[in-house]
Tab-separated table of C-alpha atoms in Angstrom:
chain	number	residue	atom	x	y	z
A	7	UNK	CA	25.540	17.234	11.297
A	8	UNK	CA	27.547	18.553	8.293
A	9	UNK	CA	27.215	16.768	4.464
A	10	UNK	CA	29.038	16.168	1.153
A	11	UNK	CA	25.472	16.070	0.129
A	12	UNK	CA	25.097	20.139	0.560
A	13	UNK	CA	27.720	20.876	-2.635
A	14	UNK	CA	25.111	18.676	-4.454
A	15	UNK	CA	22.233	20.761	-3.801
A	16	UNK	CA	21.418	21.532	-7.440
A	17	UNK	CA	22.115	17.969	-8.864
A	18	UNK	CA	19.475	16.949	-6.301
A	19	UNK	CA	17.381	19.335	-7.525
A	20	UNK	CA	17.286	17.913	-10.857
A	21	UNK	CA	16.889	14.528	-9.508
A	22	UNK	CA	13.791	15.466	-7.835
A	23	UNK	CA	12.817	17.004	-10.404
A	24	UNK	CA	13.412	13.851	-12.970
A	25	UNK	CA	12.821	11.135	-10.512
A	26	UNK	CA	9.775	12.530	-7.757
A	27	UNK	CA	7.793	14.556	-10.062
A	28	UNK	CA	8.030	13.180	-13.226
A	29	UNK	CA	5.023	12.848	-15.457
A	30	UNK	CA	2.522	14.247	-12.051
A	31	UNK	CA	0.808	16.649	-10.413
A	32	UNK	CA	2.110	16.256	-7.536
A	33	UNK	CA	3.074	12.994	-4.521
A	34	UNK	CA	2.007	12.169	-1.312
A	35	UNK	CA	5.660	13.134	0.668
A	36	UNK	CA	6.545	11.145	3.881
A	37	UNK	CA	9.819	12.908	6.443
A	38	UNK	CA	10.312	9.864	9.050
A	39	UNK	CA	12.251	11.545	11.910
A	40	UNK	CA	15.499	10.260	13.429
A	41	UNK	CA	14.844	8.591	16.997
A	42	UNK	CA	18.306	9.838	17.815
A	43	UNK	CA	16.685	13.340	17.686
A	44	UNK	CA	12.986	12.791	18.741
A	45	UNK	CA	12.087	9.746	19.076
A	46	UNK	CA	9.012	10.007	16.550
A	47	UNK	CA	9.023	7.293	14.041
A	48	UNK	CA	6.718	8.397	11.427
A	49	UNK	CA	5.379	12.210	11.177
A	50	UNK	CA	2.339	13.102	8.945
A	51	UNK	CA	1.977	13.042	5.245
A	52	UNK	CA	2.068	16.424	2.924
A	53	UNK	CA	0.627	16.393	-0.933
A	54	UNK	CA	3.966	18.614	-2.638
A	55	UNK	CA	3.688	19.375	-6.102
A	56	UNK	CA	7.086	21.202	-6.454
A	57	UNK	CA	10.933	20.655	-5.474
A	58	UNK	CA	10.498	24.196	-3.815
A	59	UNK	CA	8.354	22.270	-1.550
A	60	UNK	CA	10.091	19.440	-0.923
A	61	UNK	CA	13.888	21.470	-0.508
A	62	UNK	CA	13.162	21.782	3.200
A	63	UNK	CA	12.754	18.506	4.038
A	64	UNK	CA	15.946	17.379	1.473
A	65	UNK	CA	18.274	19.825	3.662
A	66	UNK	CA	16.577	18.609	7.152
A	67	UNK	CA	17.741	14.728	5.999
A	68	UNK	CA	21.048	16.034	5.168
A	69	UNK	CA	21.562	17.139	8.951
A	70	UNK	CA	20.386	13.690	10.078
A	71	UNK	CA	17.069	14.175	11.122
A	72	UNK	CA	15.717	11.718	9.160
A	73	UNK	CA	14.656	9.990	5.726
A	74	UNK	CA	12.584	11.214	3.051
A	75	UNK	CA	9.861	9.032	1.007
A	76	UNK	CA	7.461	9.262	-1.730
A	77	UNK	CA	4.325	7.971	-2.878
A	78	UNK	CA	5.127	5.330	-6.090
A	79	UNK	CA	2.199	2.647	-6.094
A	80	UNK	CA	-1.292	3.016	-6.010
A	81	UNK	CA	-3.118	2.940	-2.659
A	82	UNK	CA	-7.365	2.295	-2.556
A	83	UNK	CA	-7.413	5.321	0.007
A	84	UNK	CA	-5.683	8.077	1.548
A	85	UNK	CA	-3.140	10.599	0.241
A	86	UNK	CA	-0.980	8.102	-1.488
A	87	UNK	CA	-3.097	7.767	-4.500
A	88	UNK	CA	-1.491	7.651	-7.377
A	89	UNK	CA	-3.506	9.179	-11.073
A	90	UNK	CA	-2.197	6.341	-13.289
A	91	UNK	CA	0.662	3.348	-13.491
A	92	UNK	CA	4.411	5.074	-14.122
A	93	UNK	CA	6.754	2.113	-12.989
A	94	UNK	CA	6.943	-0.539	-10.835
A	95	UNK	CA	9.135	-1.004	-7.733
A	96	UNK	CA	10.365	-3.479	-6.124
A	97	UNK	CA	11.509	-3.095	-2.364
A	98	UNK	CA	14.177	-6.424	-1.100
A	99	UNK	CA	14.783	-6.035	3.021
A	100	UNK	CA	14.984	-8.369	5.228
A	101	UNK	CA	13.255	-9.191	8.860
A	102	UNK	CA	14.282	-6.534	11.776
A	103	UNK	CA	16.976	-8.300	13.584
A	104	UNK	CA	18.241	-10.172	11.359
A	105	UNK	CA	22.360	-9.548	10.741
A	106	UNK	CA	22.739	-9.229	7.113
A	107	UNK	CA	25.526	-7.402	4.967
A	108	UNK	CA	23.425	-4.287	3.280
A	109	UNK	CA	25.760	-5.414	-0.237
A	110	UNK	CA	24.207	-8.688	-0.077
A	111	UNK	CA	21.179	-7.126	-0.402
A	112	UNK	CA	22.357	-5.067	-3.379
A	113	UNK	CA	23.757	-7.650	-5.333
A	114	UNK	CA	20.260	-9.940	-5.303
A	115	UNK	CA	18.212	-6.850	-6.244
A	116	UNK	CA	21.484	-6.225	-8.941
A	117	UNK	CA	20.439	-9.873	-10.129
A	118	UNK	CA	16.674	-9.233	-9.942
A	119	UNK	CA	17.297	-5.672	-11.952
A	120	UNK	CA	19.314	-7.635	-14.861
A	121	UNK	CA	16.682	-10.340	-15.259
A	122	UNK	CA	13.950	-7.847	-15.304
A	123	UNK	CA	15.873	-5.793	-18.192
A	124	UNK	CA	16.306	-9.299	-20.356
A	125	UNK	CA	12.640	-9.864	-19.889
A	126	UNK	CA	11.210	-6.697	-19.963
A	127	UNK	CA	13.344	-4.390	-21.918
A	128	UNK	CA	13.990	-2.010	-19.372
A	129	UNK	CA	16.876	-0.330	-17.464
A	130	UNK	CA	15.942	-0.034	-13.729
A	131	UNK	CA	16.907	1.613	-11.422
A	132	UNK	CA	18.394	0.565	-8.323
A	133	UNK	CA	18.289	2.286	-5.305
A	134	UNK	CA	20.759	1.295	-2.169
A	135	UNK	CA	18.308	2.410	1.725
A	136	UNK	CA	21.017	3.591	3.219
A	137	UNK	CA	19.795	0.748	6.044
A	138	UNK	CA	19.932	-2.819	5.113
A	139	UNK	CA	17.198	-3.043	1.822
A	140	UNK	CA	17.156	-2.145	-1.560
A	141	UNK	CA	14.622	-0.987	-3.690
A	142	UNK	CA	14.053	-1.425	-7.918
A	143	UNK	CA	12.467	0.322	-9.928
A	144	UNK	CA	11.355	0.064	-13.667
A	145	UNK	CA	9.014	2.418	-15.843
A	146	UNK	CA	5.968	1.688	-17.521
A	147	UNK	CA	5.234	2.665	-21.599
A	148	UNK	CA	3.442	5.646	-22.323
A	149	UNK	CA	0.345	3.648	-23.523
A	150	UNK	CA	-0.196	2.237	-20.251
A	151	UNK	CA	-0.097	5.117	-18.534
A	152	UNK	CA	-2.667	7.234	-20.806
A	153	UNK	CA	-4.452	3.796	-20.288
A	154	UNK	CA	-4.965	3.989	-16.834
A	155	UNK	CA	-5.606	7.746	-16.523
A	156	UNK	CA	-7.521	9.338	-13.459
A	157	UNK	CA	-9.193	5.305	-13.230
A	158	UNK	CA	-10.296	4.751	-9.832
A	159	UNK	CA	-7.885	3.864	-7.043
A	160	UNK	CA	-9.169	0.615	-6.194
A	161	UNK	CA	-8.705	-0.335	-10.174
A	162	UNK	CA	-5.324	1.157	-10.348
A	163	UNK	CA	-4.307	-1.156	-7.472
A	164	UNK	CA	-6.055	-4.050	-8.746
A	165	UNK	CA	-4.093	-3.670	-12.084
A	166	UNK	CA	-0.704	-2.728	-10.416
A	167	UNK	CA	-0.758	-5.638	-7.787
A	168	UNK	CA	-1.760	-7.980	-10.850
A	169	UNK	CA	1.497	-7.131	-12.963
A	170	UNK	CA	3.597	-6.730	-10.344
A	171	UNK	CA	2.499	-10.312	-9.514
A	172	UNK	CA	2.916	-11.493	-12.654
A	173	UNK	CA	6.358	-10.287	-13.020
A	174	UNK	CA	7.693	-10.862	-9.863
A	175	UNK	CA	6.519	-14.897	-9.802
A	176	UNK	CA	8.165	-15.749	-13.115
A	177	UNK	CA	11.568	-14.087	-11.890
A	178	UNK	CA	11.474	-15.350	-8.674
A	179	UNK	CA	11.586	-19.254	-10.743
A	180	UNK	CA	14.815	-17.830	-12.537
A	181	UNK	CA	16.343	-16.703	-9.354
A	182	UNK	CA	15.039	-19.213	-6.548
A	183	UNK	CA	18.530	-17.863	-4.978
A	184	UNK	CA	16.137	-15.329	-3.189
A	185	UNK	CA	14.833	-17.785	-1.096
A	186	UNK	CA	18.702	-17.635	0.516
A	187	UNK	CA	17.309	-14.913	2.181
A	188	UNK	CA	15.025	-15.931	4.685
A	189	UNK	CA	12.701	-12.952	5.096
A	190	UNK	CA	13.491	-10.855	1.833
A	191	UNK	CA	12.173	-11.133	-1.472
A	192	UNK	CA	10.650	-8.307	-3.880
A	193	UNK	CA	7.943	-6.948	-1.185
A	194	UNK	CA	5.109	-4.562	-2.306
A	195	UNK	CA	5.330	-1.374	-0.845
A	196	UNK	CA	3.389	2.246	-1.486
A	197	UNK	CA	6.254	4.260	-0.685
A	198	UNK	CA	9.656	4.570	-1.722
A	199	UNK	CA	13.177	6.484	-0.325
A	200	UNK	CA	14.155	9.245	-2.066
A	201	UNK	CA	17.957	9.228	-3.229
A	202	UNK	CA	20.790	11.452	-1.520
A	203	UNK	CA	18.698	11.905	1.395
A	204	UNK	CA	19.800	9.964	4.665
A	205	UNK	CA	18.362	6.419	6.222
A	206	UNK	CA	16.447	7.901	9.469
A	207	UNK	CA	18.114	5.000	11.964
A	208	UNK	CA	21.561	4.325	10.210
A	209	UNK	CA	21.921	8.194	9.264
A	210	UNK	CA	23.610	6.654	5.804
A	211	UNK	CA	23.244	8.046	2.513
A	212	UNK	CA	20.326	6.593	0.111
A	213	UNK	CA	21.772	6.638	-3.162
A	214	UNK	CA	21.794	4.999	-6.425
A	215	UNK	CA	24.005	1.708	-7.972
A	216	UNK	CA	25.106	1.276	-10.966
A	217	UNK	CA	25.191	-2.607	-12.863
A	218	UNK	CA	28.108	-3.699	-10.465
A	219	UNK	CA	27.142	-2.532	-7.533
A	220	UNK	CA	28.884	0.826	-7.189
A	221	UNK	CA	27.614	4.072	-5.486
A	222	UNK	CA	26.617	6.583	-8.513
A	223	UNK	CA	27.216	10.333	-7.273
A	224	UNK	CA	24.338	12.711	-7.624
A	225	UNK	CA	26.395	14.456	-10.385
A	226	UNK	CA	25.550	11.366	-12.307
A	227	UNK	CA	22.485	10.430	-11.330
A	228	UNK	CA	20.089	12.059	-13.536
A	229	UNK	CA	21.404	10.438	-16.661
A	230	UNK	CA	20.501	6.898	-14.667
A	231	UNK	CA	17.156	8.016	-13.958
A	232	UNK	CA	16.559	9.334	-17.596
A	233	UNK	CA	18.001	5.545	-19.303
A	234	UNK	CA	14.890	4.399	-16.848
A	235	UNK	CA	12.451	6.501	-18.482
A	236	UNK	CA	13.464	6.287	-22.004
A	237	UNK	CA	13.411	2.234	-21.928
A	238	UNK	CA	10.035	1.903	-20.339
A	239	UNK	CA	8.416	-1.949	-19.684
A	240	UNK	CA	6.382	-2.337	-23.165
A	241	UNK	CA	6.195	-5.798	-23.331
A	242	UNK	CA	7.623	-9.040	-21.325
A	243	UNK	CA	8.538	-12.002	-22.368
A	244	UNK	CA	7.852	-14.684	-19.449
A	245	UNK	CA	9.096	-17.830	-20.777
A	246	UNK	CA	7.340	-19.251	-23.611
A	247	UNK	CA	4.186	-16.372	-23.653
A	248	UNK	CA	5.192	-12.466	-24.690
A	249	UNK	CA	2.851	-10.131	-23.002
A	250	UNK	CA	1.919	-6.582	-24.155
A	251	UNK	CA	1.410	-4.570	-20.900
A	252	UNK	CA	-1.349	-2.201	-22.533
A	253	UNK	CA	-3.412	-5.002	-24.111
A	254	UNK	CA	-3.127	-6.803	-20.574
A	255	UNK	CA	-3.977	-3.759	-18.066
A	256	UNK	CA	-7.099	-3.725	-20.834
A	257	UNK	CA	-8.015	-6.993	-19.751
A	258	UNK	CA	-7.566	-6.686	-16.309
A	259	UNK	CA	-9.429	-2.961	-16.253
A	260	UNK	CA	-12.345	-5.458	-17.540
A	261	UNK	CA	-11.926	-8.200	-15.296
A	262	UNK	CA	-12.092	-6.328	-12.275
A	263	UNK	CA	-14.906	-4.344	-13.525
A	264	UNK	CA	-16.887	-7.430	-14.304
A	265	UNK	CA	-16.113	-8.737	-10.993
A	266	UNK	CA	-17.177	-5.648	-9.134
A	267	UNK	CA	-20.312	-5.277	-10.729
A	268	UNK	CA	-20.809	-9.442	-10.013
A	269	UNK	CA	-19.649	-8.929	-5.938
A	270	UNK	CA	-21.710	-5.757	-6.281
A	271	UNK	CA	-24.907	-7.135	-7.106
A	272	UNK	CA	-24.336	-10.593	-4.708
A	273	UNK	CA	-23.670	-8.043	-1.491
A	274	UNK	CA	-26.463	-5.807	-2.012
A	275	UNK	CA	-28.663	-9.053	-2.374
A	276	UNK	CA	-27.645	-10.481	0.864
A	277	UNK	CA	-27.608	-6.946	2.738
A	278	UNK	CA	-31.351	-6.926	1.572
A	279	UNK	CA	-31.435	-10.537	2.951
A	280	UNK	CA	-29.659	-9.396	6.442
A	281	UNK	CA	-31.872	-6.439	7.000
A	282	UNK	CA	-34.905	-8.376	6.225
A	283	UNK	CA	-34.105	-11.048	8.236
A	284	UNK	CA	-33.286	-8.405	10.890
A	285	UNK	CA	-36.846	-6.903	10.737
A	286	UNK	CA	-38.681	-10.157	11.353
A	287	UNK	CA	-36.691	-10.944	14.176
A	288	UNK	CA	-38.242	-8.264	16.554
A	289	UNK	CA	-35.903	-9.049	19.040
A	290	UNK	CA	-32.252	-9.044	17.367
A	291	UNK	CA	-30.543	-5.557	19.040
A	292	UNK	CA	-29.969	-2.923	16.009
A	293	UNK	CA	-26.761	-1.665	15.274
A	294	UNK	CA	-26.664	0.754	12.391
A	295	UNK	CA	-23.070	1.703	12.419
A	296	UNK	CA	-22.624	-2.207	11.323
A	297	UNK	CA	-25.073	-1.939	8.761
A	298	UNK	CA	-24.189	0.846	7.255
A	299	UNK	CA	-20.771	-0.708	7.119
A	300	UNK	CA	-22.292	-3.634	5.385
A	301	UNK	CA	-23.937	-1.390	2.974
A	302	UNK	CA	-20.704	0.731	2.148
A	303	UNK	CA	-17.629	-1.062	2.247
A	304	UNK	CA	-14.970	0.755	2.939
A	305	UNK	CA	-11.215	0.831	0.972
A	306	UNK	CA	-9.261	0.957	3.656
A	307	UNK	CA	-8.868	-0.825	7.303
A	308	UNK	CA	-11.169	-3.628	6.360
A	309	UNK	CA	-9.596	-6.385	7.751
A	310	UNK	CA	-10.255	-4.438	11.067
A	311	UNK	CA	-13.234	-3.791	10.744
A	312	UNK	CA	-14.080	-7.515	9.938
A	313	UNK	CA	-12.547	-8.934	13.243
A	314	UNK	CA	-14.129	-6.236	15.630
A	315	UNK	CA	-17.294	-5.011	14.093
A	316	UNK	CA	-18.516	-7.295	11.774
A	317	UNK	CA	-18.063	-10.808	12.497
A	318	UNK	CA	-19.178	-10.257	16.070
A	319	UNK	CA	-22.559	-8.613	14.767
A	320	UNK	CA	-23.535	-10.839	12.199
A	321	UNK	CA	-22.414	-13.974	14.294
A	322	UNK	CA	-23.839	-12.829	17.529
A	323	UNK	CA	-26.319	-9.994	16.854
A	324	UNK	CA	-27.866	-11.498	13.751
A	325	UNK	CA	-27.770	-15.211	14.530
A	326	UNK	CA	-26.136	-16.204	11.312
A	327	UNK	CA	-24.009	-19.687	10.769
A	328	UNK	CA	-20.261	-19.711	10.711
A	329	UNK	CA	-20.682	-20.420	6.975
A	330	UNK	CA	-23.165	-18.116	6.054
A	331	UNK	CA	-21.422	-15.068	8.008
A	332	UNK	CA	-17.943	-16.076	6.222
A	333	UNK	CA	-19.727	-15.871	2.884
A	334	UNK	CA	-21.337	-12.426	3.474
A	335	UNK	CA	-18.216	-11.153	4.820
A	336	UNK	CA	-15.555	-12.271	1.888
A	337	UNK	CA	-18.293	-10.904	-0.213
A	338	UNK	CA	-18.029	-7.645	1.378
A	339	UNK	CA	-14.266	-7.299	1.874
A	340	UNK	CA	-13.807	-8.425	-1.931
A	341	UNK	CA	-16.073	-5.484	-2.895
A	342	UNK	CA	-13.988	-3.063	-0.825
A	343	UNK	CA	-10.940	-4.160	-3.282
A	344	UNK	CA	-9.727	-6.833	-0.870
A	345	UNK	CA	-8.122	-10.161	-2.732
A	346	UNK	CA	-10.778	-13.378	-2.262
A	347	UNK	CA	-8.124	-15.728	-1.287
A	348	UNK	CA	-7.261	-13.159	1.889
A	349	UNK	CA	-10.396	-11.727	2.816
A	350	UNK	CA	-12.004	-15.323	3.127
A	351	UNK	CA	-9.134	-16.239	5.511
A	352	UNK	CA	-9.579	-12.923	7.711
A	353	UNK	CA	-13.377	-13.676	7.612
A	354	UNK	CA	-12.858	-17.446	8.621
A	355	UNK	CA	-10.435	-16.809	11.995
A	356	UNK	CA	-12.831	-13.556	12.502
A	357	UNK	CA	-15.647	-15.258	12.867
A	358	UNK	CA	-14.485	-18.580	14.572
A	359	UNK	CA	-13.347	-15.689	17.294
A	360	UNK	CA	-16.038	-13.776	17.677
A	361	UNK	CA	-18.307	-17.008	18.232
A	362	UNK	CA	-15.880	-18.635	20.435
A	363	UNK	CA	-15.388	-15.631	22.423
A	364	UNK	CA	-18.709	-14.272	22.303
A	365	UNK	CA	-17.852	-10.686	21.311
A	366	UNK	CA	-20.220	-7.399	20.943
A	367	UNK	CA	-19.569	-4.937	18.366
A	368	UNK	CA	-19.469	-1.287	18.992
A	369	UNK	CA	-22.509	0.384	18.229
A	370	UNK	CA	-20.802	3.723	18.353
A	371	UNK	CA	-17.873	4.465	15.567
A	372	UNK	CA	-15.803	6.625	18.111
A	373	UNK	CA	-15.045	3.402	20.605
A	374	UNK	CA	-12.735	1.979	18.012
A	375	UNK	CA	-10.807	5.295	18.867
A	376	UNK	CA	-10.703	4.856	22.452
A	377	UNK	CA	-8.068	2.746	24.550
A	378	UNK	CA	-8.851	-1.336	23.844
A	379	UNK	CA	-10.033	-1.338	20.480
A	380	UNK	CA	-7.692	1.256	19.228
A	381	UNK	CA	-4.529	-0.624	21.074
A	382	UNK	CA	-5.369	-3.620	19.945
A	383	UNK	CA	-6.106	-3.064	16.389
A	384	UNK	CA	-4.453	0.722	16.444
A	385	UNK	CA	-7.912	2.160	14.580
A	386	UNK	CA	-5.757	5.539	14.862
A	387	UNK	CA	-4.311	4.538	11.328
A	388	UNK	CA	-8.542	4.732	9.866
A	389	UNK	CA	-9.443	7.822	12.547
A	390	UNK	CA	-10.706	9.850	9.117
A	391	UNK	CA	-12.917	7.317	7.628
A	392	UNK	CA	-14.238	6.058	11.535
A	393	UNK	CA	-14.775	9.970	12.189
A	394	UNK	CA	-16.553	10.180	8.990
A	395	UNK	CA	-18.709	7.449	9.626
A	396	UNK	CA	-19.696	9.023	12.849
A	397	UNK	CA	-20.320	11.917	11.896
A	398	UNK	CA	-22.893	10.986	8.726
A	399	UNK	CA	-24.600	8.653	11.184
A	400	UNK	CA	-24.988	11.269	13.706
A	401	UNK	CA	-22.891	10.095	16.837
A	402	UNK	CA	-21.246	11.820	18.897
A	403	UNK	CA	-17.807	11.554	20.467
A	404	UNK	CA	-17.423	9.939	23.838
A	405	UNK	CA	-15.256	7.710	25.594
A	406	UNK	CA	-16.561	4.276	25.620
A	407	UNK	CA	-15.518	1.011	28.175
A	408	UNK	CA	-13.545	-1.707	26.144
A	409	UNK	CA	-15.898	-4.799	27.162
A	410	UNK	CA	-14.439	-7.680	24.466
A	411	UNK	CA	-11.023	-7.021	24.426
């Protein structure tokens, strides 16, 4: 498949160069493959740190083979980690299936991009999918990001989520036409599309809009993405109270600090509580993957690990009430970076199932790999940090009969 895009190639060059590597080391890169050429969805990640790199993949798009995206937010795990805050984005879809004019979609992130300037003093960027969403994007002050500097994932998230959060609620009262939408809104997401490149389903061009709506040609693109940078988020104004975005990631780099050292403290307590209760009870069957687990909370794929580990070992291996299990297990999941609010729900319905359905844990880490668990939950997405597990408690791997679900 032949494209405009190809007389471009140095414009995009410069793009990538202003836009994807600005200000870093080096992103976490994403190709999603066409179906109409494979039929592969999603191929593996690759850390690039130059546009040489990254080239390949640009011209591969350009023949329809499929999108390009790149790392933007901070993630607690993995190769999307991020080294400090840079901008915020924004990412307004809607629900597959649902029959929706793609320009609609532009012109409420168009709205959301001109309230966000008023209030923040910034220029965003928006960013058209090529399929039917649209993504925007604003940079952050200088201070904030020497602020925030090599801090530790989980922080960076906690921070990020936080402002974005903070943002995002006060616009959403000055534009409650969002709601019009029934399944969009200004979504968190980790990755974002790269421009000029093309949408892996539609095979459209992702590209960027300027204030009215209109497509901006790669020629002209750099000078959009350099207004972003140059009129970074400093300060916001949301309604009566004027916040300074370095003095408040401050605050919040203490708060969750505080609070970590607080959930800390309380889960070590009660893991000393668990494992002496444990010991007493001669008869209660051991399972030291799930204790280790409860000793070393992961960052990643904890909500899984709650349902089918976790709840069904302290609930039915340990003896504990529904109350007392809940509370251990919100603990936990809060000091893995989870949100309270959220990990207390998953820990609720987890352990209402597990006691209602009388479930056994794995005792092995490799059976959440293996058909059942791994279908059900798809444990494929965690298969580093279960293999690691495995490996530092000394299993071995073998397949394993899925006996609970």
């Amino acid at each position: 498949m032949s494209s405009p895009l190809k007389s471009s190639k140095s414009f995009i060059e410069d793009i990538i160069t202003h836009y994807v590597f600005t200000g870093w080391t080096g992103r976490s890169i994403l190709f999603v493959e066409s179906p109409y050429f494979k039929g592969v969805e999603k191929t593996g990640q690759v850390y690039m740190t130059t546009v040489e790199e990254l080239m390949p993949l640009v011209l591969e798009s350009w023949q329809g083979h499929g999108s390009i995206r790149f790392s933007i937010n901070p993630r607690y795990q993995g190769i999307n980690n991020v080294w400090y805050l840079e901008r915020l984005m924004w990412d307004f879809d809607v629900g597959e299936g649902m029959n929706i004019n793609p320009r609609l979609i532009i012109n409420v992130a168009l709205q959301y991009a001109a309230r966000l300037s008023t209030i923040c003093g910034v220029k965003p960027i928006v960013v058209f999918s090529g399929g039917k969403g649209a993504h925007v994007i604003a940079f952050l002050s200088q201070d904030v990001q020497s602020i925030t500097q090599d801090k530790p994932q989980g922080m960076l998230e906690y921070i990020h989520r936080s402002l974005y959060m903070e943002v995002t609620n006060y616009l959403r009262t000055l534009l409650p036409g969002l709601s019009v939408l029934e399944d969009s809104g200004a979504n968190y997401k980790v990755l974002t599309k790269l421009p000029y490149t093309r949408h892996e389903k539609t095979l459209s061009e992702t590209y960027i809009v300027d204030s009215d709506g209109y497509y901006v040609p790669p020629i002209d693109a750099v000078k959009y993405i350099d207004e972003a940078i140059e009129h970074p988020a400093v300060e916001c104004t949301l309604g009566t109270a004027t916040i300074n975005l370095a003095e408040y990631v401050k605050e919040l780099m203490s708060i969750y600090e505080e609070e970590r050292k607080k959930v800390q403290e309380e889960v070590e307590e009660r893991v000393k509580e668990v494992v002496e209760e444990q010991r007493r009870a001669p008869g209660t069957r051991k399972n030291k993957f799930a204790e280790y687990l409860l000793q070393n909370p992961p960052n990643d794929c904890k909500k899984r690990l709650i349902i089918v580990v976790l709840a069904p070992y302290l609930v039915n291996e340990q003896g504990m009430s529904d109350e007392e299990a809940i509370e251990v297990l919100t603990q936990w999941c809060v000091k893995g970076g989870g949100r309270q609010n959220e990990c207390r729900t998953v820990s609720r319905n987890a352990v209402k199932n597990a006691r209602k359905k009388q479930l056994n844990p794995p005792h092995n880490p490799y059976s959440l790999l293996y058909k059942g668990w791994n279908k059900a939950f798809n444990f494929e997405e965690c298969k580093d940090l279960i293999r690691g597990m495995a490996t530092l408690l000394g299993y071995t791997e073998e397949k394993v009969v899925r006996k609970n679900y």
